[in-house]
Short mmCIF file of C-alpha atoms in Angstrom, two decimals:
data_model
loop_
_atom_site.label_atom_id
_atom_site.label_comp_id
_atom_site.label_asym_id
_atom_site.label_seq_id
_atom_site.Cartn_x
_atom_site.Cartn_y
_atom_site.Cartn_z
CA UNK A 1019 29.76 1.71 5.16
CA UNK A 1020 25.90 1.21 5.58
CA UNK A 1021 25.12 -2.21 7.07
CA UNK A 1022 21.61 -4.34 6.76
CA UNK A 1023 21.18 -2.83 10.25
CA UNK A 1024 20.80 0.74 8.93
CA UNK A 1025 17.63 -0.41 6.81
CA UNK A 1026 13.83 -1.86 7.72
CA UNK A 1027 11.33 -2.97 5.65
CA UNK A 1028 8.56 -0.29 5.96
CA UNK A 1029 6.28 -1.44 2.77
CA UNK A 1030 5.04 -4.58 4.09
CA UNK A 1031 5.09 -3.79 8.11
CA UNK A 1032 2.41 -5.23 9.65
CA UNK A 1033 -0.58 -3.14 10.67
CA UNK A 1034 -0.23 -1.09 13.96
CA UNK A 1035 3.74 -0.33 13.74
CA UNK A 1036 2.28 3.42 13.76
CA UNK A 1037 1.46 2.34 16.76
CA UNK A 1038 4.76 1.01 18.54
CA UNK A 1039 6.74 4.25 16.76
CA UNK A 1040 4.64 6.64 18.42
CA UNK A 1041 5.06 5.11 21.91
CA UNK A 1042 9.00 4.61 21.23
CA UNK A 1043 9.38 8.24 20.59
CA UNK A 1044 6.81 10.05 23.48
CA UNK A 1045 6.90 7.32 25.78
CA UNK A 1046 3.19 7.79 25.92
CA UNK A 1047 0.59 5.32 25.15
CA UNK A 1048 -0.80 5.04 21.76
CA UNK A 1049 -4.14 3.80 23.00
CA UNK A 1050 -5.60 7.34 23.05
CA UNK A 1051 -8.67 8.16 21.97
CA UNK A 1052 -10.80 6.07 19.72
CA UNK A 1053 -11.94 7.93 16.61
CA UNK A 1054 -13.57 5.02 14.30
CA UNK A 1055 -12.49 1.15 13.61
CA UNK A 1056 -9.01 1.25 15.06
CA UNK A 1057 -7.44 4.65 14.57
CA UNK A 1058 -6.97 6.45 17.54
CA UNK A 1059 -6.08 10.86 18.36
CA UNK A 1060 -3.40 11.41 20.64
CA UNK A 1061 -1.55 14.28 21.39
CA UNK A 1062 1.30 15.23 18.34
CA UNK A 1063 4.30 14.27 18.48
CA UNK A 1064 6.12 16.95 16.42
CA UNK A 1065 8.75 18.38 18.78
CA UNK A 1066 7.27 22.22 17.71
CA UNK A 1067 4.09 21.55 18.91
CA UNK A 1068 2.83 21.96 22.36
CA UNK A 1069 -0.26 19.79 21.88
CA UNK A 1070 -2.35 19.74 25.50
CA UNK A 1071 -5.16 17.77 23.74
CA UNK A 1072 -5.28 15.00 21.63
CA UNK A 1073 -4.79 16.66 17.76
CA UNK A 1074 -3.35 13.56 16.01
CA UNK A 1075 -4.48 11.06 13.93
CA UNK A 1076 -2.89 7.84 13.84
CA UNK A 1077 -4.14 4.74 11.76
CA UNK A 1078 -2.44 1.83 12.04
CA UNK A 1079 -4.10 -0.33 9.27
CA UNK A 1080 -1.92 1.76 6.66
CA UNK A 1081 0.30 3.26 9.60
CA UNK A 1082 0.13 7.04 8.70
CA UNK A 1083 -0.43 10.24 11.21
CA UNK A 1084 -2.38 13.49 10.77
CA UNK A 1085 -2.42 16.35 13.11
CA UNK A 1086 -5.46 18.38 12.60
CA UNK A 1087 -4.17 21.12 14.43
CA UNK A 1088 -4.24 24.86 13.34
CA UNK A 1089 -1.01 25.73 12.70
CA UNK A 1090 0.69 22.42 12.84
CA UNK A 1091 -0.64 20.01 10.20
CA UNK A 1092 1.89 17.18 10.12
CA UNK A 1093 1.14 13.82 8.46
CA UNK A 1094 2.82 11.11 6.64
CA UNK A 1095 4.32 7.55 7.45
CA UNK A 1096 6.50 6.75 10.16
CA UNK A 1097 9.72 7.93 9.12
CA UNK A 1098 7.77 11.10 8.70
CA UNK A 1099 6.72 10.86 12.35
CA UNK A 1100 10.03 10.19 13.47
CA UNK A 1101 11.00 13.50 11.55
CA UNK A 1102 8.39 15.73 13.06
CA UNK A 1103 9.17 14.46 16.34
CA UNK A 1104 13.29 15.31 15.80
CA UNK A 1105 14.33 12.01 17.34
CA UNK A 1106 15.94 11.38 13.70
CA UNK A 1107 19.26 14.13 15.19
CA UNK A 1108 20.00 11.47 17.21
CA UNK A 1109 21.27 9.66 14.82
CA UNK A 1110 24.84 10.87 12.73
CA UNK A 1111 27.09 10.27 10.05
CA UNK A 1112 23.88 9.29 7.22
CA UNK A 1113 23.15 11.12 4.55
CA UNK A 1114 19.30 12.36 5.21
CA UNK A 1115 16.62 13.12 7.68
CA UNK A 1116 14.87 9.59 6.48
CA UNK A 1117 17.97 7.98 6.54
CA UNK A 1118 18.68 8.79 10.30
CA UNK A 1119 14.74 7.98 11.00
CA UNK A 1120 14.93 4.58 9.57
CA UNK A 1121 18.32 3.83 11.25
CA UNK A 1122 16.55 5.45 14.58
CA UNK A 1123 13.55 2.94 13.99
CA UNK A 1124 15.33 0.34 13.60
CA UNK A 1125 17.39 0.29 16.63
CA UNK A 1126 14.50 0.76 18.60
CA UNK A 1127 12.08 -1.50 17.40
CA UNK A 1128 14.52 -3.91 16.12
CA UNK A 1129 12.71 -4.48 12.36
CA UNK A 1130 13.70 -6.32 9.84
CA UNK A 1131 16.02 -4.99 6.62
CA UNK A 1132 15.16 -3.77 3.52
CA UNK A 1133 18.15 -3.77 1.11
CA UNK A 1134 16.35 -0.73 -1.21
CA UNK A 1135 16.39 1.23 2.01
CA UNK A 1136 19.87 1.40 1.01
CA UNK A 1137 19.04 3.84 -1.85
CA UNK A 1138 18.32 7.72 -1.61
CA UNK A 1139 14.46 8.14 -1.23
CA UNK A 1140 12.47 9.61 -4.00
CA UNK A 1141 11.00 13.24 -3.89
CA UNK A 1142 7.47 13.92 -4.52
CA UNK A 1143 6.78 16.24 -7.63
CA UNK A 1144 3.83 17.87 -7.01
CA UNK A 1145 3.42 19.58 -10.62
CA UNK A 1146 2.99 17.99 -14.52
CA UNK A 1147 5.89 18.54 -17.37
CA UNK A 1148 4.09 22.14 -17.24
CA UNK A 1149 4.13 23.36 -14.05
CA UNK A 1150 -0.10 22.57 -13.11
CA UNK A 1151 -0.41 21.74 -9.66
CA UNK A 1152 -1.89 18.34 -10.06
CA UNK A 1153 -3.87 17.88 -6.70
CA UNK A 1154 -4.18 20.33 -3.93
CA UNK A 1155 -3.63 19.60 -0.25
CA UNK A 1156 -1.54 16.60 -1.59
CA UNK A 1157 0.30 14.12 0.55
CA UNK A 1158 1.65 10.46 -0.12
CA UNK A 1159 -0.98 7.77 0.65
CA UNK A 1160 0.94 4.80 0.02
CA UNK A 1161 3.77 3.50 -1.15
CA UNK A 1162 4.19 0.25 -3.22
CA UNK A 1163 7.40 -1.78 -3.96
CA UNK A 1164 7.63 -4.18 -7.39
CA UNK A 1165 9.85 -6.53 -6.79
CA UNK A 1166 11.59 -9.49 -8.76
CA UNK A 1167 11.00 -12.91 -8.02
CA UNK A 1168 15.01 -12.82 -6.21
CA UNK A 1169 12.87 -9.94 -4.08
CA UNK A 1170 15.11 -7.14 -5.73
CA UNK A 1171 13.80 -4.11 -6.37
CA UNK A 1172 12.48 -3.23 -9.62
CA UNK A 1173 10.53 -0.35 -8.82
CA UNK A 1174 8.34 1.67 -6.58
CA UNK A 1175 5.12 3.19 -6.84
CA UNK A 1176 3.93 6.46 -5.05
CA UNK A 1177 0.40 7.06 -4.50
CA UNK A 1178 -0.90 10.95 -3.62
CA UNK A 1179 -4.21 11.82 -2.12
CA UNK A 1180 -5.48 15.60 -2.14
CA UNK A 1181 -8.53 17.77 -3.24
CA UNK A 1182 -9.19 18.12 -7.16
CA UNK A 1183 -7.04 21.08 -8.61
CA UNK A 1184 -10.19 21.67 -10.70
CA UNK A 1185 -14.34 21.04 -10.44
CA UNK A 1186 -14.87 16.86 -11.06
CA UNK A 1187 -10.92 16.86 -11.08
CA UNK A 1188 -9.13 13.73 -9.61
CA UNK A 1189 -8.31 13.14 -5.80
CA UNK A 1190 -5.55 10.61 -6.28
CA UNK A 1191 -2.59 9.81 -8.10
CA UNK A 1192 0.11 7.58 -9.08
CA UNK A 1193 4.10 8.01 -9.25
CA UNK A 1194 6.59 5.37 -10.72
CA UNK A 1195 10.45 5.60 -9.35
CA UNK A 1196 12.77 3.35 -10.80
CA UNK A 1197 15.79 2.79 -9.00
CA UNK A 1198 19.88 2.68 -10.77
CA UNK A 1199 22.59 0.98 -10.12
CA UNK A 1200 24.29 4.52 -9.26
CA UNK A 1201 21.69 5.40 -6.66
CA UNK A 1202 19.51 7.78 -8.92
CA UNK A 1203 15.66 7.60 -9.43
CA UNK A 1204 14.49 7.76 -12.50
CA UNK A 1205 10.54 8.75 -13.74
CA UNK A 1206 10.48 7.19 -17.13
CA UNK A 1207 11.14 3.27 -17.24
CA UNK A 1208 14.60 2.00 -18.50
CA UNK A 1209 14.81 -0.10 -21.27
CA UNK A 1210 16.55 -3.30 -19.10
CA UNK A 1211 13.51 -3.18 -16.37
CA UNK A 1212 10.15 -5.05 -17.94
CA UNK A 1213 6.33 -4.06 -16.02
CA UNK A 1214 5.90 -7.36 -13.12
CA UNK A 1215 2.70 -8.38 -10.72
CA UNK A 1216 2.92 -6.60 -7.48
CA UNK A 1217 3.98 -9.16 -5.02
CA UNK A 1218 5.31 -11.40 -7.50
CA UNK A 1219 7.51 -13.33 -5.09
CA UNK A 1220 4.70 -14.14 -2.52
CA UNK A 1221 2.56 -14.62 -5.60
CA UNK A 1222 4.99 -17.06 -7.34
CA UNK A 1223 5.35 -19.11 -3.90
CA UNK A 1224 1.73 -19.39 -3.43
CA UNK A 1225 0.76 -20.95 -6.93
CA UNK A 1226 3.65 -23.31 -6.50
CA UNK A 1227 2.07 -24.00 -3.05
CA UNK A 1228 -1.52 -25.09 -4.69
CA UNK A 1229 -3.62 -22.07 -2.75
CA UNK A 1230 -6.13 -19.73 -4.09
CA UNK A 1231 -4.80 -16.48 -5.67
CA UNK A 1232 -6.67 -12.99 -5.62
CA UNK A 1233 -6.35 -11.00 -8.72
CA UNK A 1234 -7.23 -7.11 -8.17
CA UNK A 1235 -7.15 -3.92 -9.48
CA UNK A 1236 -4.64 -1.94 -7.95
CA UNK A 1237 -1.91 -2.72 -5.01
CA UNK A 1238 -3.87 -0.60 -2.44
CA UNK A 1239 -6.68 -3.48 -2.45
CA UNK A 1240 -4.01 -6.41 -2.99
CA UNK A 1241 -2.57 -5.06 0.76
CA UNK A 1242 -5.92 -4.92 2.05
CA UNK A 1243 -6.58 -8.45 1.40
CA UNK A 1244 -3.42 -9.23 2.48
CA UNK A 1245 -3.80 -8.20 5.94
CA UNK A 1246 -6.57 -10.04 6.09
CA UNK A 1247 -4.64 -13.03 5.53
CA UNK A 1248 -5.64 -13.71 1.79
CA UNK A 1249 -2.94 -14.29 -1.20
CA UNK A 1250 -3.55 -11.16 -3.27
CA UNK A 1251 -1.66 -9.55 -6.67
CA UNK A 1252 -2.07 -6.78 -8.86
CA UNK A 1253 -1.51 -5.96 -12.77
CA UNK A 1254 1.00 -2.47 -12.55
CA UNK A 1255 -0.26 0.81 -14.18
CA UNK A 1256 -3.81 1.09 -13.85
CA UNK A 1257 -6.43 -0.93 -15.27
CA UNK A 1258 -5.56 0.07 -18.72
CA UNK A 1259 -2.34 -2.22 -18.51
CA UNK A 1260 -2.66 -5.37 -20.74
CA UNK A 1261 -1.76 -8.29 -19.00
CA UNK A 1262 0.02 -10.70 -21.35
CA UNK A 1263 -0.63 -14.25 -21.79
CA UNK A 1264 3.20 -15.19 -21.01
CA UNK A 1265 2.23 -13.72 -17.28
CA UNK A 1266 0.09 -17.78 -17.31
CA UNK A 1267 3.52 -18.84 -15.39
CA UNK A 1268 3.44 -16.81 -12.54
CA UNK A 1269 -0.07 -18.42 -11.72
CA UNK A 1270 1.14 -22.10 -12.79
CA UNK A 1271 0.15 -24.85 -10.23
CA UNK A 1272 -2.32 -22.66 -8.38
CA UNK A 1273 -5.39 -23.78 -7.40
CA UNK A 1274 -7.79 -21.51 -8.40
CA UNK A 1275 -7.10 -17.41 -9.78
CA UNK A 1276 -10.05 -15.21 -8.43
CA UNK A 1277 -10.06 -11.71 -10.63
CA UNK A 1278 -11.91 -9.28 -8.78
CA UNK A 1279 -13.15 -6.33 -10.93
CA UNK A 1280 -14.14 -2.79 -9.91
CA UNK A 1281 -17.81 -2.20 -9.48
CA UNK A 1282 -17.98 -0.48 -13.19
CA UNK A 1283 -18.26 -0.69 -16.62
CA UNK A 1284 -14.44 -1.17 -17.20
CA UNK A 1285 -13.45 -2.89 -14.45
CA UNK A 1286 -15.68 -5.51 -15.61
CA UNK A 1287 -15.00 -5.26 -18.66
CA UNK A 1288 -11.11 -5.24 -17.79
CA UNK A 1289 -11.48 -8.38 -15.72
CA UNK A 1290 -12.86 -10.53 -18.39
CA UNK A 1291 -10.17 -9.67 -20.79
CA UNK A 1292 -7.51 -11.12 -17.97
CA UNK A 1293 -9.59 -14.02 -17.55
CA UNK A 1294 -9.20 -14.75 -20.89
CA UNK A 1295 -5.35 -13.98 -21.26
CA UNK A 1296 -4.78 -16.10 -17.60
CA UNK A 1297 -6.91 -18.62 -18.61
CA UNK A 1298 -6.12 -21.90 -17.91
CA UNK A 1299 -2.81 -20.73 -15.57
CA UNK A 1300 -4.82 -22.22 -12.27
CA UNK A 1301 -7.07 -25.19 -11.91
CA UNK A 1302 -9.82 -22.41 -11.96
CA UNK A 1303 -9.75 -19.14 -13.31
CA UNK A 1304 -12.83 -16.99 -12.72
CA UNK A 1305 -14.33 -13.62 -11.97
CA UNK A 1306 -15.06 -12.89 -8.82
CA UNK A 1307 -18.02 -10.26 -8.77
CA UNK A 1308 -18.54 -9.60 -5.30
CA UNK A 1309 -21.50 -7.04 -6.17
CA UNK A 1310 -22.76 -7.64 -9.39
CA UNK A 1311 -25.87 -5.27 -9.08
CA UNK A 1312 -23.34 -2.73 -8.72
CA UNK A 1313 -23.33 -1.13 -12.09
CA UNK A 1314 -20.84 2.57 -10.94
CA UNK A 1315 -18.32 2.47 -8.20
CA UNK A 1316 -20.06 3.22 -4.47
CA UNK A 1317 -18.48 3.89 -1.47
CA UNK A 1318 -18.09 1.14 0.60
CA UNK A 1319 -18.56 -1.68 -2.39
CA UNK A 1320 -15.56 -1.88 -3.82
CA UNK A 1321 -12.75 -3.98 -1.96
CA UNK A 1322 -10.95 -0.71 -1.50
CA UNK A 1323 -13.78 0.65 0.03
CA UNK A 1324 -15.22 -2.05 1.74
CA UNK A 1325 -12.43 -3.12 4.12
CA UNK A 1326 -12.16 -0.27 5.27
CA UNK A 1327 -15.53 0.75 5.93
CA UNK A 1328 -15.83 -2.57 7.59
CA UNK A 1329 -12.77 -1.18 10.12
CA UNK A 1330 -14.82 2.26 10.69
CA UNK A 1331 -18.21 0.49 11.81
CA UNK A 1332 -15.81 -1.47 14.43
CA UNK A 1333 -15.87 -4.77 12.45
CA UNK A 1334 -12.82 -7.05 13.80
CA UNK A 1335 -10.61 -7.79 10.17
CA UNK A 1336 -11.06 -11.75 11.53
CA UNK A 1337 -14.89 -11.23 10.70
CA UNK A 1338 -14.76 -9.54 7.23
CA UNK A 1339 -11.88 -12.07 6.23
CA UNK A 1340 -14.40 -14.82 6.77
CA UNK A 1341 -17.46 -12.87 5.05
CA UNK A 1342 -15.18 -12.50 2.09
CA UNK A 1343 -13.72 -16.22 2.64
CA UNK A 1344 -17.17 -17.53 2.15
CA UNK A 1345 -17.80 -15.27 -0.98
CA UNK A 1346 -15.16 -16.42 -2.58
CA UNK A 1347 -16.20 -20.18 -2.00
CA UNK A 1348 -19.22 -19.31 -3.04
CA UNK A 1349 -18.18 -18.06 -6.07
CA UNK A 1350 -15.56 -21.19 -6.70
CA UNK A 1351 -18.68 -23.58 -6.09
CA UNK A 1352 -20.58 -21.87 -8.84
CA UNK A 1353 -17.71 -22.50 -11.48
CA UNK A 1354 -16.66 -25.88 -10.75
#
């Protein structure tokens, strides 16, 4: 019988747990080398690899590893770490290699559970309905969890980075996994299981609470600002999904909704239209343009870009939260 014990709660772990895995399984120090804003190379960890100088990667703002090594080339999450490293054989009597790693994490960091741990992880499809490999190079970015406002599960979201399969192709995309009663994961959405706001719960608490809510585009962003500290939420699907005026609720007693757009055309455009559907949810409602001479997304000015750009130059996360804190009042002053 699996117990709470054999599950953690990897999709909201605070920043650096990259960190504390990699020194629980080498018994080295993480510190390493310093690379840019807080990621750091150390030597692999994969139990095949003989690494006498630092090779790997490891950032612990979204807790992944690389090893840049010829021949080697390991990457992932921590549970993929653990993996590489074999510690995971430690652990019997479970039912996969990610199963053992999570059980193996969290005996020895002691996290907390995650009751959709529970269920059998999702495989990657690389390739379309017909075969095309959609990105090249691909591996899993991030990995997003909707959940009700009783915190259950209602689905999960797989993002996948990689190098265009074709000239001015894409570099990123999205998977939905939508977990059964029976254990299976299915691709297409079930009829009982309606779209939510990523975060809902937290977001739910916090406009009952009074405090200001951050409305972006996309969940990658919303956990950006999150680590910063701020109360951040996301529509599901994209920018292209219509958020309905019965979503008002979620935001009721709030005291002000800031919708950030992308630096574009239709993010703008987008973030208006919710404006006008939210309208009236919070004591404010307003778009939040951080860069309105922006008129075409540009590295490092869009809040997915900027955060982390901010990291790279060496900028401590305590300083941009209070360059975007004051932005934001800013902004609120404006509209009141």
């Amino acid at each position: 019988m699996t117990t709470a014990a054999d599950t953690l709660d990897l999709n909201h772990a605070p920043p650096g747990l990259i960190f504390r895995a990699y020194e629980s399984l080498t018994g080295r120090s993480a510190i390493g080398t310093r690379v840019y804003g807080e990621c750091r190379m150390v030597r692999c960890p994969a139990a095949n690899h003989d690494d006498e100088h630092p090779s790997c990667k490891l950032n612990p703002a979204r807790n992944t590893f690389i090893c840049f090594a010829a021949g080697c080339g390991v990457r992932g999450g921590v549970l993929d770490m653990i993996v590489a490293s074999g510690r995971h054989s430690e652990i019997s009597g479970v039912r996969s290699d990610r199963h053992a790693a999570a059980r193996w994490l969290q005996a020895a960091l002691a996290l907390p559970p995650d009751p959709a741990a529970l269920l059998p992880q999702p495989e990657a499809d690389p390739e379309d309905r017909n075969g095309r490999i959609k990105l090249l190079d691909e591996f899993l970015f991030s990995t997003h969890d909707y959940r009700r406002l009783n915190s259950e599960l209602a689905y999960r979201v797989q993002r996948f980075h990689g190098k265009p399969a074709k000239p001015g192709g894409r570099t990123k995309r999205f998977k939905t996994w939508y977990p059964r009663p029976d254990g299976r994961w299915l691709t297409h959405r079930p009829a009982d299981v309606e779209p939510i706001l990523y975060l809902l719960p937290e977001t739910y608490t916090a406009a009952r609470a009074h405090r200001v809510i951050i409305l972006v585009e996309g969940e990658y962003k919303a956990d950006l600002l999150v680590q910063l500290g701020f109360v951040a939420t996301s529509a599901p699907f994209g920018g292209s999904f219509v958020i309905p005026p019965t979503w008002r609720w979620y935001f009721e007693g709030a005291y002000a909704l800031l919708i950030i757009p992308d630096c574009d055309i239709p993010g703008r455009r987008e973030a208006a239209r919710r404006r006008e559907a939210l309208d009236g949810a919070a004591r404010h409602t307003i778009v939040c343009d951080p860069w309105p001479e922006r008129r075409a997304r540009s590295r490092g000015y869009d809040i997915g870009n900027f955060i982390p750009a901010q990291r790279a130059a060496g900028i401590p996360d305590e300083a941009t939260a209070a360059e975007l804190r004051l932005m934001f009042e800013a902004h609120l002053r404006s509209a009141a």
